[in-house]
CSV table of C-alpha atoms and ligand atoms in Angstrom, one decimal:
chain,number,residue,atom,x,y,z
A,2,UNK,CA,37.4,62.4,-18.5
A,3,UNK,CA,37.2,59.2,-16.1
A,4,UNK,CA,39.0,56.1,-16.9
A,5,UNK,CA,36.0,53.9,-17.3
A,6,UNK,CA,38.1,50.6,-16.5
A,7,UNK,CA,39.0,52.1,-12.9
A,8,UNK,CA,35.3,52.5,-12.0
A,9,UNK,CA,34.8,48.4,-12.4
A,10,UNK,CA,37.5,46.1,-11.0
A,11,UNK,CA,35.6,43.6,-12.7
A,12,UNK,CA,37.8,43.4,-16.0
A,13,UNK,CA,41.4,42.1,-16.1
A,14,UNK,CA,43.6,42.6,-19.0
A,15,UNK,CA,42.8,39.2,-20.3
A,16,UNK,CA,39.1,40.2,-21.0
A,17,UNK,CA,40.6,42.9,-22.6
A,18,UNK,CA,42.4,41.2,-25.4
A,19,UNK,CA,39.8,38.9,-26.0
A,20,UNK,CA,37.5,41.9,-27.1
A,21,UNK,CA,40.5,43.7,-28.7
A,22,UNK,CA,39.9,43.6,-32.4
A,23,UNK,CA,39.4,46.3,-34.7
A,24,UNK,CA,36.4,48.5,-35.3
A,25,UNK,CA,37.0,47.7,-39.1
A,26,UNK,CA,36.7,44.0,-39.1
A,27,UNK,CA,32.8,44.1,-37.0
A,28,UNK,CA,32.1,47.3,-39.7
A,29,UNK,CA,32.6,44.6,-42.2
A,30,UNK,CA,31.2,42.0,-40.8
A,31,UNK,CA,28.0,43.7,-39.8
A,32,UNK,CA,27.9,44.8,-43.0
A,33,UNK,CA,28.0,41.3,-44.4
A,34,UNK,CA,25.7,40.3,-42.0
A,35,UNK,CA,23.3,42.9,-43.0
A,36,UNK,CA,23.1,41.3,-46.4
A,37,UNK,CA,22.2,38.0,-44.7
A,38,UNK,CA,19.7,39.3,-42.9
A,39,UNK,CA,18.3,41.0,-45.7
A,40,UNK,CA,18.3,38.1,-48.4
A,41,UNK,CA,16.4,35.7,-45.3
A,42,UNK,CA,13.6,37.9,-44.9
A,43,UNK,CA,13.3,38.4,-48.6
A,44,UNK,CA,13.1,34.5,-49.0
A,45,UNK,CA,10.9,34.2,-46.1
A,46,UNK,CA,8.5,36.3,-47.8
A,47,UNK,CA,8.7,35.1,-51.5
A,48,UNK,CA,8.4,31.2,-49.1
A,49,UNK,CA,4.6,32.3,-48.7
A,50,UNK,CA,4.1,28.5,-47.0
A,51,UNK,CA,2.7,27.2,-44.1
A,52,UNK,CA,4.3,29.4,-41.3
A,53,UNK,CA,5.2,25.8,-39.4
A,54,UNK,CA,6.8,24.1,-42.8
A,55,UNK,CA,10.4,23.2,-42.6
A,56,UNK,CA,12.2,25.8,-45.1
A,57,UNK,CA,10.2,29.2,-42.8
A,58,UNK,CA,11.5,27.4,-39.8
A,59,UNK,CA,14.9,26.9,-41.3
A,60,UNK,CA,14.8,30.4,-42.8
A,61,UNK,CA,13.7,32.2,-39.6
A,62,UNK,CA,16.3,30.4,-37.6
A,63,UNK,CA,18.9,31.9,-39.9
A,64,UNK,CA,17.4,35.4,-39.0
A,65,UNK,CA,17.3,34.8,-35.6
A,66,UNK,CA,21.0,33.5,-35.6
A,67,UNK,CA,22.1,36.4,-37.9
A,68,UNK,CA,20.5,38.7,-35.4
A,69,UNK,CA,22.0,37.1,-32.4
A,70,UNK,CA,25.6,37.7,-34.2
A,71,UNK,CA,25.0,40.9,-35.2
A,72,UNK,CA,24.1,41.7,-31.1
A,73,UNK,CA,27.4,40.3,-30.2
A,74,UNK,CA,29.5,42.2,-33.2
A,75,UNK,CA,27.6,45.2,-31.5
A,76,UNK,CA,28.8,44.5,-27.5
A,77,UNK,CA,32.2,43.5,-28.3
A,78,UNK,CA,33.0,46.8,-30.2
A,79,UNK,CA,31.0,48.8,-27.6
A,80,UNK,CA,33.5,47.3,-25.0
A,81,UNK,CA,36.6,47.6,-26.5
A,82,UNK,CA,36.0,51.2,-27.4
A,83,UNK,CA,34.6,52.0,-24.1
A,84,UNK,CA,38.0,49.9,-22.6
A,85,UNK,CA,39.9,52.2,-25.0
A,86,UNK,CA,38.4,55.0,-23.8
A,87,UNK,CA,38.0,55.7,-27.7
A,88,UNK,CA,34.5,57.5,-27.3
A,89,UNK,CA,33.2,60.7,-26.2
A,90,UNK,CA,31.1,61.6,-23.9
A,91,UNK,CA,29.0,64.6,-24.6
A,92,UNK,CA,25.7,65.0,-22.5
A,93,UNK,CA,22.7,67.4,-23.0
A,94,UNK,CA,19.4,67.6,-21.8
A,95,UNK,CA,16.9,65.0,-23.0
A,96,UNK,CA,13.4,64.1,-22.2
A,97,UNK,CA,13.2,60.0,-21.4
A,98,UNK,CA,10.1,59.6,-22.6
A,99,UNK,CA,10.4,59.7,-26.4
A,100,UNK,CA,13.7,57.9,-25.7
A,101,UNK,CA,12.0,54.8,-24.2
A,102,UNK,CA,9.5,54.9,-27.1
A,103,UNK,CA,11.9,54.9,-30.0
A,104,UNK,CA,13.7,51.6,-27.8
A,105,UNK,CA,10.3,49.6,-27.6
A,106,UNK,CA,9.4,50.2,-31.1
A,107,UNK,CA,13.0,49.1,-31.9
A,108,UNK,CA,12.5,45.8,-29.5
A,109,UNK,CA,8.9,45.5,-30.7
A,110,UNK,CA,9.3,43.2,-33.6
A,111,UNK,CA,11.5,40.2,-31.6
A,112,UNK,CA,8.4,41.2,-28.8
A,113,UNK,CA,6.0,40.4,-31.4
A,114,UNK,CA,7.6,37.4,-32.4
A,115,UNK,CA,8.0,35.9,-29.0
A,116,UNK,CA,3.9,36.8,-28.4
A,117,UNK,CA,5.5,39.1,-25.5
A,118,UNK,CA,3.9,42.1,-23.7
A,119,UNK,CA,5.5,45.6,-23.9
A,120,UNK,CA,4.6,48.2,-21.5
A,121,UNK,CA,5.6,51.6,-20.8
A,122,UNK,CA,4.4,53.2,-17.6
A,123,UNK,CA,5.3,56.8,-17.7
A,124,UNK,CA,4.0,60.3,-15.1
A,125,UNK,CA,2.2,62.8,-16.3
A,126,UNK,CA,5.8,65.2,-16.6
A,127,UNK,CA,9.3,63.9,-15.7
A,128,UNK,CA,12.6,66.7,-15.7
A,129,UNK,CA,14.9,66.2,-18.4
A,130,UNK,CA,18.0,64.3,-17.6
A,131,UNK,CA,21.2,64.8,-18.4
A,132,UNK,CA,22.4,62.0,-20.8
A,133,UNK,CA,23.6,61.4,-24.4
A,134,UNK,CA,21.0,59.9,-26.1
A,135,UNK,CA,23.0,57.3,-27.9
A,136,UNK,CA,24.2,55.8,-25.0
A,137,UNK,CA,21.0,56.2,-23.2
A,138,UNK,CA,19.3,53.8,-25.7
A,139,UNK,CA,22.3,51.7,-25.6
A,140,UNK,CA,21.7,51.0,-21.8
A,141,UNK,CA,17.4,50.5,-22.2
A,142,UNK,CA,18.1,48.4,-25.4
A,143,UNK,CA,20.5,45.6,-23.7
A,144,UNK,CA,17.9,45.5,-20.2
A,145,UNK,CA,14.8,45.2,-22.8
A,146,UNK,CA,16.8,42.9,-24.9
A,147,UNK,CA,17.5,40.7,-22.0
A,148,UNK,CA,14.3,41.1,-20.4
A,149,UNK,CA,12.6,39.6,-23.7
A,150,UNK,CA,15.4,36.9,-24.5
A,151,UNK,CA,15.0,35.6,-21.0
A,152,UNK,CA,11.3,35.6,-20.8
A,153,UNK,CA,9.4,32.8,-22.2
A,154,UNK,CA,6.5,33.7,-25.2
A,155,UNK,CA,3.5,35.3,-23.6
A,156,UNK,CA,5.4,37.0,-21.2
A,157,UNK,CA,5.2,40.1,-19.8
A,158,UNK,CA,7.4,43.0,-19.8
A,159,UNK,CA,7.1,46.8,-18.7
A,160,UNK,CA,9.2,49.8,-18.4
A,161,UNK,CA,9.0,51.9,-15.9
A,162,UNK,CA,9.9,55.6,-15.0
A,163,UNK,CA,10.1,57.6,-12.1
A,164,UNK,CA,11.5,60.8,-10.1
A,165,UNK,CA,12.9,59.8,-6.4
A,166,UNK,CA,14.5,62.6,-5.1
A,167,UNK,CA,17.5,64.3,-7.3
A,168,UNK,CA,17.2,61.1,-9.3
A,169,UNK,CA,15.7,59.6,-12.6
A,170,UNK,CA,15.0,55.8,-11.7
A,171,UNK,CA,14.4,53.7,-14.5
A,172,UNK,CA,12.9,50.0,-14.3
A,173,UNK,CA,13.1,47.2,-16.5
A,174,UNK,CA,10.3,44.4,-15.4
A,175,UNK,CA,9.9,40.9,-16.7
A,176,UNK,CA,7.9,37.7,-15.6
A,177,UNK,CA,10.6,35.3,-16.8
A,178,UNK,CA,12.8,33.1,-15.6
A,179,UNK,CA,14.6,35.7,-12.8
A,180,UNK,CA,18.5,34.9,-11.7
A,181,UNK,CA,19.0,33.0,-8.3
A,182,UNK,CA,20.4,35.8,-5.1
A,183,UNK,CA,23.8,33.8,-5.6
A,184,UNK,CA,24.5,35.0,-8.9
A,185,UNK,CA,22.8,38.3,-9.2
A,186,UNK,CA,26.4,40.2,-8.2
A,187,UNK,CA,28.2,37.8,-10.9
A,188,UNK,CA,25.9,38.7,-13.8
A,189,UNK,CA,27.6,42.5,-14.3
A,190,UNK,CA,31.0,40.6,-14.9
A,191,UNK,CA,31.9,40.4,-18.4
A,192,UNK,CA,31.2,37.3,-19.8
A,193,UNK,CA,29.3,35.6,-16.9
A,194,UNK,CA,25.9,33.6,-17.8
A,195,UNK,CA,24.1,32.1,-15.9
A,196,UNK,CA,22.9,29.1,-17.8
A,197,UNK,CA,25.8,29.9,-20.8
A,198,UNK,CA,24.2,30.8,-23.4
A,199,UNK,CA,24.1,32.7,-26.9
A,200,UNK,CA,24.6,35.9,-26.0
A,201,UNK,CA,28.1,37.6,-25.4
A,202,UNK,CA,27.5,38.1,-21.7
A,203,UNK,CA,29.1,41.6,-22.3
A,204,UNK,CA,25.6,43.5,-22.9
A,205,UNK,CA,25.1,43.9,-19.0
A,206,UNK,CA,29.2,45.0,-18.2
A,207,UNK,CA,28.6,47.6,-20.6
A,208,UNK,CA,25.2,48.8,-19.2
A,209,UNK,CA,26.5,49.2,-16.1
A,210,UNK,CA,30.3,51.2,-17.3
A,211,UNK,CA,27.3,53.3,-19.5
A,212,UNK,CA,25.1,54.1,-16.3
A,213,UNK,CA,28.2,54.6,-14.3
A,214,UNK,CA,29.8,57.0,-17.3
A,215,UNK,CA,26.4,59.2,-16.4
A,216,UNK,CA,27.2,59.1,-12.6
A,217,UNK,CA,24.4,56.5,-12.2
A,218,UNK,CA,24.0,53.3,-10.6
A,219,UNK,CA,22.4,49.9,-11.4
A,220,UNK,CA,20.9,47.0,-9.4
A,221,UNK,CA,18.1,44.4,-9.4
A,222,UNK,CA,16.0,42.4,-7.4
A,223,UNK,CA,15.0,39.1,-8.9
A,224,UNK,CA,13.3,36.1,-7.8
A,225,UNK,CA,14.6,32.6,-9.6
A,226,UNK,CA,11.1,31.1,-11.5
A,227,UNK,CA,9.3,34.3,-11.1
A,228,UNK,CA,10.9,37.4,-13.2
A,229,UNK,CA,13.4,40.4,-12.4
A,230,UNK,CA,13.4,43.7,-12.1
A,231,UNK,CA,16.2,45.9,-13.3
A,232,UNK,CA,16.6,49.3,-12.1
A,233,UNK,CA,19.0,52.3,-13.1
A,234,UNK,CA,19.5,55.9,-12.0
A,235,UNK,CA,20.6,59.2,-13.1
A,236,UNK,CA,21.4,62.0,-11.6
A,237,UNK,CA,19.0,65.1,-11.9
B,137,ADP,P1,24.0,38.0,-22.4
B,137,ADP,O1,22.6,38.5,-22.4
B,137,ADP,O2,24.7,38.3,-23.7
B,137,ADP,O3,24.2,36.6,-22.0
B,137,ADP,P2,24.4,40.0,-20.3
B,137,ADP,O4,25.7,40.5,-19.7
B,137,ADP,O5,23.4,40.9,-20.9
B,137,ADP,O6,24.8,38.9,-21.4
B,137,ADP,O7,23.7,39.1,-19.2
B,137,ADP,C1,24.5,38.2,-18.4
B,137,ADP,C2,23.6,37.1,-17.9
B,137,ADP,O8,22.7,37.6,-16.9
B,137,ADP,C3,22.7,36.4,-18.9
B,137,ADP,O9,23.4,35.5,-19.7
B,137,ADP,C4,21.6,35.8,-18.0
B,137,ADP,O10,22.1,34.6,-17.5
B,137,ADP,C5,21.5,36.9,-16.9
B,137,ADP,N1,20.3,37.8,-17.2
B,137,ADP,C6,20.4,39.1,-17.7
B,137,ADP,N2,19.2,39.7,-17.7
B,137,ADP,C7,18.3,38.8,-17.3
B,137,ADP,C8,16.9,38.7,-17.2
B,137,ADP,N3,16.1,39.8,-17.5
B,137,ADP,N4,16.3,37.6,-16.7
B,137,ADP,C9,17.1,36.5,-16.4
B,137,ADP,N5,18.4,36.5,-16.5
B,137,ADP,C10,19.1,37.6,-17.0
């Protein structure tokens, strides 16, 4: 098995004990948070008021919060057990299609809520790729995750697939607000944000250990104002 840490030199031993707590405490604390999330949408349903009144707004902001905490529970135990090398990597062969579509439905509702776009471009027939499926939709999940939390409402978002040679290429488009050239290399580091921020700045660190654990690679090209467009490979 590869040592995951040696393919980045991207994370120092400090990163590492700041995402070094135990797989029981976010267990419990997603599980709490579960509850949270649970008991808002109930009372945003039994609120039955105007959808622009003060308590919906109040009670979707605590969903969105909740949700935004639950996301960063999520990235820093990927990381530290991907750090630990406490995870197993077991590939067969999958087809990406039905992969992609159980993603978007998953992303559809904060899509739907943000009045957002979501396409999925796929050919006719695509060769099965070699991939576990958990960490597949791990690595679509944080770039259509980002794609949406970084594109404004009525935006536009599209996956894409492809077969280039001996390799799967996978896009992830948006129209948003794109990363300036100076800080595209910075944005796989763990913990760098561009603008700060309420995410964990982990989701795209682990993305790229994830792609790399397939023997993939990961890049974008991204114009500040105008969008970006994240790309990864597999191997065929
Ligand atoms: P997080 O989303 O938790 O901040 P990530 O590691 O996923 O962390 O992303 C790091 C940073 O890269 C983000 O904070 C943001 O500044 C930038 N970024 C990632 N994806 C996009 C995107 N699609 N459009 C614009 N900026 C992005």
């Amino acid at each position: 098995m590869q040592n995951l840490k040696q393919t980045t030199n991207q994370i120092t031993e400090q990163d590492e004990q700041r995402i070094g707590f135990g797989d029981a405490t976010v267990h419990e604390l997603k599980t709490l948070l579960t509850a949270i999330i649970v008991s808002a949408e109930l009372l945003a349903d039994e609120l039955q008021m105007d959808r622009k009144s003060m308590p919906v707004r109040l009670t979707q902001n605590i969903i969105r919060s909740a949700h935004s905490l639950d996301e960063k529970l999520s990235n820093f135990s990927a990381m530290a057990g991907l750090l630990a090398g406490d995870f197993s990597f077991q590939p067969e062969y999958l087809e990406i299609g039905p992969v992609i579509q159980s993603v978007t439905a998953q992303l559809y509702p904060i899509t739907k809520s943000k009045k957002q776009s979501l396409a999925v471009e796929l050919p006719p027939s695509l060769p099965s790729v070699k991939s576990q499926r958990q960490y597949l939709e791990q690595i679509l999940l944080n770039l259509l995750t980002n794609a949406s939390k970084f594109t404004p409402e009525g935006g536009k978002i599209t996956v894409i697939a492809s077969q280039n040679d001996k390799r799967l290429v996978i896009q992830v488009t948006d129209n948003g607000m794109g990363i300036p050239a100076d800080k595209q290399e910075l944005i796989f580091q763990p913990y760098y944000q561009v603008n700060g921020g309420k995410g964990s700045g982990l989701g795209l660190a682990i993305t790229k250990l994830l792609v790399e654990l397939h023997g993939g690679k990961i890049w974008l090209e991204s114009i500040s104002g105008q969008g970006s467009r994240f790309f990864f490979s597999l191997p065929l």
